[in-house]
Amino acid sequence: MKRYLYLALCLLGMIGCSTDNIDLYQSDGYISFVNKEADTLMISFFLLGNLQEYDLPVAVRFTGDPLLEKEAISLSVNKEGTTADTKFYDLPQPEFQAMSHLDTFYVKLKNFPELQQKTVTICLELAENENFKLGDRYYRRMHLKINDNVAKPSWWTPDVETYYLGGYSDKKFRELMTAAQPDLSKVDEGLIRTWALKLKYHLEERASSPLGPVTEVDGSLMSVPVRG
């Protein structure tokens, strides 16, 4: 009987010793963009109000047990999918916050005169590192198209030309964006009149300033017919 008790104690001791050498289980964490790779994001500096720089929010998703502390994300630009020179953007060194499954970091985009004549592309790419493995393969890259192009909007109708803004020109549209900073996601006649008045006051101020009046490309004075 004593012998069996001794064997049992030895077995328990062996099991106890072996568990000391077992690492605690930790599940893998996976990182991915929220936007699908096929969904190219268009950014127009012109529609952003002629900004010279724009901090683009980039949402990322984490799958796995919540992080106990923030961890670094590996982010790069895929050269094959990118036509933009490095002067057009600054990449951050993003970190994913603790105790969350969604986070956002910001990529600084920069405006240059060339963007008025061409569109450039940037392909952001996540990479595996010691903190994260890659998630769904369709969410590992994010494509951007960036320009500063301008075109006549559909709401700049003959009536708008007659009563509010006058004849359309790319230069006048840019001055309107500078003067009124309109939200072009919603347009109605009342808003157009408000924007036209702001452009009118802007042109009047410029005419009496040391900079002199704003002119069209052909040298004629820029003007609007709106009353008020």
GROMACS .gro file of C-alpha atoms in nm:
model
  228
    1MET     CA    1   0.000   0.000   0.000
    2LYS     CA    2   0.281   0.239   0.083
    3ARG     CA    3   0.442   0.153  -0.249
    4TYR     CA    4   0.127   0.248  -0.443
    5LEU     CA    5   0.099   0.574  -0.253
    6TYR     CA    6   0.460   0.653  -0.334
    7LEU     CA    7   0.402   0.585  -0.707
    8ALA     CA    8   0.095   0.806  -0.708
    9LEU     CA    9   0.287   1.094  -0.551
   10CYS     CA   10   0.565   1.050  -0.806
   11LEU     CA   11   0.317   1.064  -1.093
   12LEU     CA   12   0.160   1.380  -0.954
   13GLY     CA   13   0.504   1.532  -0.920
   14MET     CA   14   0.584   1.447  -1.282
   15ILE     CA   15   0.259   1.604  -1.401
   16GLY     CA   16   0.325   1.914  -1.193
   17CYS     CA   17   0.675   1.949  -1.332
   18SER     CA   18   0.558   1.907  -1.691
   19THR     CA   19   0.289   2.176  -1.660
   20ASP     CA   20   0.553   2.424  -1.546
   21ASN     CA   21   0.709   2.396  -1.893
   22ILE     CA   22   0.385   2.447  -2.090
   23ASP     CA   23   0.345   2.800  -2.235
   24LEU     CA   24   0.012   2.969  -2.185
   25TYR     CA   25  -0.201   2.950  -2.499
   26GLN     CA   26  -0.234   3.273  -2.693
   27SER     CA   27  -0.452   3.293  -3.005
   28ASP     CA   28  -0.319   3.465  -3.316
   29GLY     CA   29  -0.429   3.822  -3.392
   30TYR     CA   30  -0.519   3.923  -3.747
   31ILE     CA   31  -0.509   4.272  -3.900
   32SER     CA   32  -0.693   4.397  -4.209
   33PHE     CA   33  -0.833   4.712  -4.366
   34VAL     CA   34  -1.203   4.782  -4.325
   35ASN     CA   35  -1.225   4.884  -4.693
   36LYS     CA   36  -1.215   4.602  -4.947
   37GLU     CA   37  -0.922   4.613  -5.191
   38ALA     CA   38  -1.158   4.632  -5.489
   39ASP     CA   39  -1.321   4.951  -5.352
   40THR     CA   40  -1.085   5.224  -5.476
   41LEU     CA   41  -1.112   5.546  -5.275
   42MET     CA   42  -1.121   5.872  -5.475
   43ILE     CA   43  -0.979   6.187  -5.315
   44SER     CA   44  -1.017   6.527  -5.484
   45PHE     CA   45  -0.831   6.816  -5.325
   46PHE     CA   46  -1.056   7.049  -5.520
   47LEU     CA   47  -1.371   6.905  -5.364
   48LEU     CA   48  -1.204   6.923  -5.023
   49GLY     CA   49  -1.186   7.300  -5.062
   50ASN     CA   50  -0.846   7.343  -5.227
   51LEU     CA   51  -0.659   7.210  -4.925
   52GLN     CA   52  -0.284   7.177  -4.953
   53GLU     CA   53  -0.274   6.880  -4.716
   54TYR     CA   54  -0.534   6.628  -4.605
   55ASP     CA   55  -0.513   6.371  -4.327
   56LEU     CA   56  -0.692   6.071  -4.474
   57PRO     CA   57  -0.852   5.846  -4.209
   58VAL     CA   58  -0.774   5.477  -4.265
   59ALA     CA   59  -0.981   5.227  -4.067
   60VAL     CA   60  -0.833   4.889  -3.970
   61ARG     CA   61  -0.990   4.583  -3.810
   62PHE     CA   62  -0.835   4.343  -3.558
   63THR     CA   63  -0.958   3.986  -3.512
   64GLY     CA   64  -0.848   3.787  -3.209
   65ASP     CA   65  -0.831   3.818  -2.833
   66PRO     CA   66  -0.829   4.189  -2.733
   67LEU     CA   67  -0.484   4.343  -2.705
   68LEU     CA   68  -0.367   4.427  -2.354
   69GLU     CA   69  -0.151   4.712  -2.485
   70LYS     CA   70  -0.112   4.898  -2.812
   71GLU     CA   71   0.091   4.718  -3.078
   72ALA     CA   72   0.270   4.842  -3.390
   73ILE     CA   73   0.115   4.782  -3.733
   74SER     CA   74   0.338   4.723  -4.037
   75LEU     CA   75   0.225   4.961  -4.314
   76SER     CA   76   0.393   5.027  -4.648
   77VAL     CA   77   0.324   5.141  -5.004
   78ASN     CA   78   0.306   4.874  -5.271
   79LYS     CA   79   0.527   5.010  -5.549
   80GLU     CA   80   0.362   4.812  -5.828
   81GLY     CA   81   0.022   4.963  -5.751
   82THR     CA   82   0.150   5.318  -5.693
   83THR     CA   83   0.221   5.596  -5.943
   84ALA     CA   84   0.248   5.880  -5.689
   85ASP     CA   85   0.591   6.012  -5.602
   86THR     CA   86   0.675   6.005  -5.231
   87LYS     CA   87   0.628   6.384  -5.215
   88PHE     CA   88   0.251   6.329  -5.240
   89TYR     CA   89   0.217   6.143  -4.909
   90ASP     CA   90   0.360   6.078  -4.562
   91LEU     CA   91   0.306   5.739  -4.404
   92PRO     CA   92   0.254   5.718  -4.027
   93GLN     CA   93   0.392   5.452  -3.796
   94PRO     CA   94   0.051   5.330  -3.681
   95GLU     CA   95  -0.030   5.140  -3.364
   96PHE     CA   96  -0.346   4.947  -3.284
   97GLN     CA   97  -0.502   5.052  -2.955
   98ALA     CA   98  -0.558   4.808  -2.671
   99MET     CA   99  -0.895   4.646  -2.594
  100SER     CA  100  -1.048   4.726  -2.932
  101HIS     CA  101  -1.131   4.554  -3.260
  102LEU     CA  102  -1.148   4.872  -3.472
  103ASP     CA  103  -0.898   5.156  -3.497
  104THR     CA  104  -0.808   5.444  -3.727
  105PHE     CA  105  -0.479   5.595  -3.833
  106TYR     CA  106  -0.412   5.884  -4.072
  107VAL     CA  107  -0.211   5.910  -4.394
  108LYS     CA  108  -0.109   6.266  -4.487
  109LEU     CA  109  -0.179   6.345  -4.853
  110LYS     CA  110  -0.019   6.650  -5.015
  111ASN     CA  111  -0.146   6.866  -5.297
  112PHE     CA  112   0.079   6.982  -5.582
  113PRO     CA  113  -0.001   7.172  -5.905
  114GLU     CA  114   0.053   6.857  -6.113
  115LEU     CA  115  -0.263   6.710  -5.965
  116GLN     CA  116  -0.472   6.962  -6.160
  117GLN     CA  117  -0.371   6.780  -6.479
  118LYS     CA  118  -0.333   6.420  -6.369
  119THR     CA  119  -0.450   6.156  -6.122
  120VAL     CA  120  -0.199   5.958  -5.917
  121THR     CA  121  -0.251   5.630  -5.736
  122ILE     CA  122  -0.130   5.501  -5.400
  123CYS     CA  123  -0.161   5.140  -5.288
  124LEU     CA  124  -0.140   5.101  -4.911
  125GLU     CA  125  -0.040   4.756  -4.793
  126LEU     CA  126  -0.041   4.579  -4.457
  127ALA     CA  127   0.235   4.332  -4.371
  128GLU     CA  128   0.266   4.057  -4.114
  129ASN     CA  129   0.488   4.130  -3.814
  130GLU     CA  130   0.554   3.995  -3.464
  131ASN     CA  131   0.223   4.144  -3.345
  132PHE     CA  132  -0.022   4.057  -3.620
  133LYS     CA  133  -0.084   3.809  -3.894
  134LEU     CA  134  -0.270   3.917  -4.207
  135GLY     CA  135  -0.646   3.883  -4.220
  136ASP     CA  136  -0.872   3.823  -4.521
  137ARG     CA  137  -0.665   3.850  -4.840
  138TYR     CA  138  -0.922   4.083  -5.000
  139TYR     CA  139  -0.864   4.340  -4.723
  140ARG     CA  140  -0.484   4.356  -4.711
  141ARG     CA  141  -0.442   4.640  -4.959
  142MET     CA  142  -0.618   4.975  -5.003
  143HIS     CA  143  -0.614   5.168  -5.332
  144LEU     CA  144  -0.632   5.548  -5.351
  145LYS     CA  145  -0.675   5.778  -5.651
  146ILE     CA  146  -0.581   6.141  -5.588
  147ASN     CA  147  -0.621   6.453  -5.800
  148ASP     CA  148  -0.708   6.822  -5.790
  149ASN     CA  149  -0.919   6.818  -6.104
  150VAL     CA  150  -1.215   7.047  -6.158
  151ALA     CA  151  -1.513   7.013  -6.392
  152LYS     CA  152  -1.842   7.195  -6.441
  153PRO     CA  153  -2.101   7.048  -6.201
  154SER     CA  154  -2.447   6.948  -6.320
  155TRP     CA  155  -2.613   7.207  -6.094
  156TRP     CA  156  -2.435   7.498  -6.272
  157THR     CA  157  -2.733   7.535  -6.504
  158PRO     CA  158  -2.829   7.820  -6.740
  159ASP     CA  159  -3.052   7.964  -6.464
  160VAL     CA  160  -2.760   7.956  -6.219
  161GLU     CA  161  -2.548   8.138  -6.479
  162THR     CA  162  -2.821   8.401  -6.533
  163TYR     CA  163  -2.915   8.476  -6.172
  164TYR     CA  164  -2.628   8.373  -5.947
  165LEU     CA  165  -2.282   8.278  -6.071
  166GLY     CA  166  -2.253   8.387  -6.433
  167GLY     CA  167  -2.068   8.191  -6.697
  168TYR     CA  168  -1.875   7.886  -6.583
  169SER     CA  169  -1.496   7.862  -6.579
  170ASP     CA  170  -1.264   7.630  -6.391
  171LYS     CA  171  -1.095   7.930  -6.233
  172LYS     CA  172  -1.428   8.073  -6.110
  173PHE     CA  173  -1.526   7.737  -5.961
  174ARG     CA  174  -1.196   7.734  -5.769
  175GLU     CA  175  -1.257   8.089  -5.643
  176LEU     CA  176  -1.606   7.982  -5.534
  177MET     CA  177  -1.460   7.692  -5.336
  178THR     CA  178  -1.211   7.928  -5.171
  179ALA     CA  179  -1.467   8.198  -5.090
  180ALA     CA  180  -1.769   7.988  -4.986
  181GLN     CA  181  -1.619   7.651  -4.889
  182PRO     CA  182  -1.948   7.487  -4.990
  183ASP     CA  183  -2.060   7.139  -4.892
  184LEU     CA  184  -2.122   6.997  -5.238
  185SER     CA  185  -2.289   6.685  -5.104
  186LYS     CA  186  -2.614   6.882  -5.083
  187VAL     CA  187  -2.707   7.155  -5.330
  188ASP     CA  188  -3.023   7.362  -5.369
  189GLU     CA  189  -3.108   7.707  -5.505
  190GLY     CA  190  -3.090   7.874  -5.164
  191LEU     CA  191  -2.742   7.739  -5.101
  192ILE     CA  192  -2.625   7.836  -5.448
  193ARG     CA  193  -2.739   8.195  -5.386
  194THR     CA  194  -2.557   8.200  -5.051
  195TRP     CA  195  -2.238   8.071  -5.216
  196ALA     CA  196  -2.271   8.325  -5.497
  197LEU     CA  197  -2.301   8.612  -5.246
  198LYS     CA  198  -1.989   8.494  -5.064
  199LEU     CA  199  -1.803   8.483  -5.394
  200LYS     CA  200  -1.931   8.833  -5.479
  201TYR     CA  201  -1.804   8.977  -5.148
  202HIS     CA  202  -1.474   8.792  -5.195
  203LEU     CA  203  -1.426   8.943  -5.541
  204GLU     CA  204  -1.509   9.292  -5.410
  205GLU     CA  205  -1.255   9.257  -5.127
  206ARG     CA  206  -0.989   9.138  -5.367
  207ALA     CA  207  -1.054   9.429  -5.602
  208SER     CA  208  -0.978   9.680  -5.324
  209SER     CA  209  -0.682   9.489  -5.182
  210PRO     CA  210  -0.312   9.518  -5.275
  211LEU     CA  211  -0.347   9.186  -5.459
  212GLY     CA  212  -0.580   9.348  -5.709
  213PRO     CA  213  -0.892   9.208  -5.872
  214VAL     CA  214  -0.942   8.845  -5.964
  215THR     CA  215  -0.938   8.791  -6.337
  216GLU     CA  216  -1.041   8.511  -6.568
  217VAL     CA  217  -0.783   8.326  -6.778
  218ASP     CA  218  -0.844   8.569  -7.069
  219GLY     CA  219  -0.771   8.870  -6.845
  220SER     CA  220  -1.128   8.988  -6.802
  221LEU     CA  221  -1.257   9.071  -6.454
  222MET     CA  222  -1.427   8.785  -6.276
  223SER     CA  223  -1.781   8.874  -6.174
  224VAL     CA  224  -2.113   8.724  -6.065
  225PRO     CA  225  -2.466   8.856  -6.138
  226VAL     CA  226  -2.619   8.772  -5.799
  227ARG     CA  227  -2.789   9.064  -5.625
  228GLY     CA  228  -2.756   9.138  -5.257
   0.00000   0.00000   0.00000
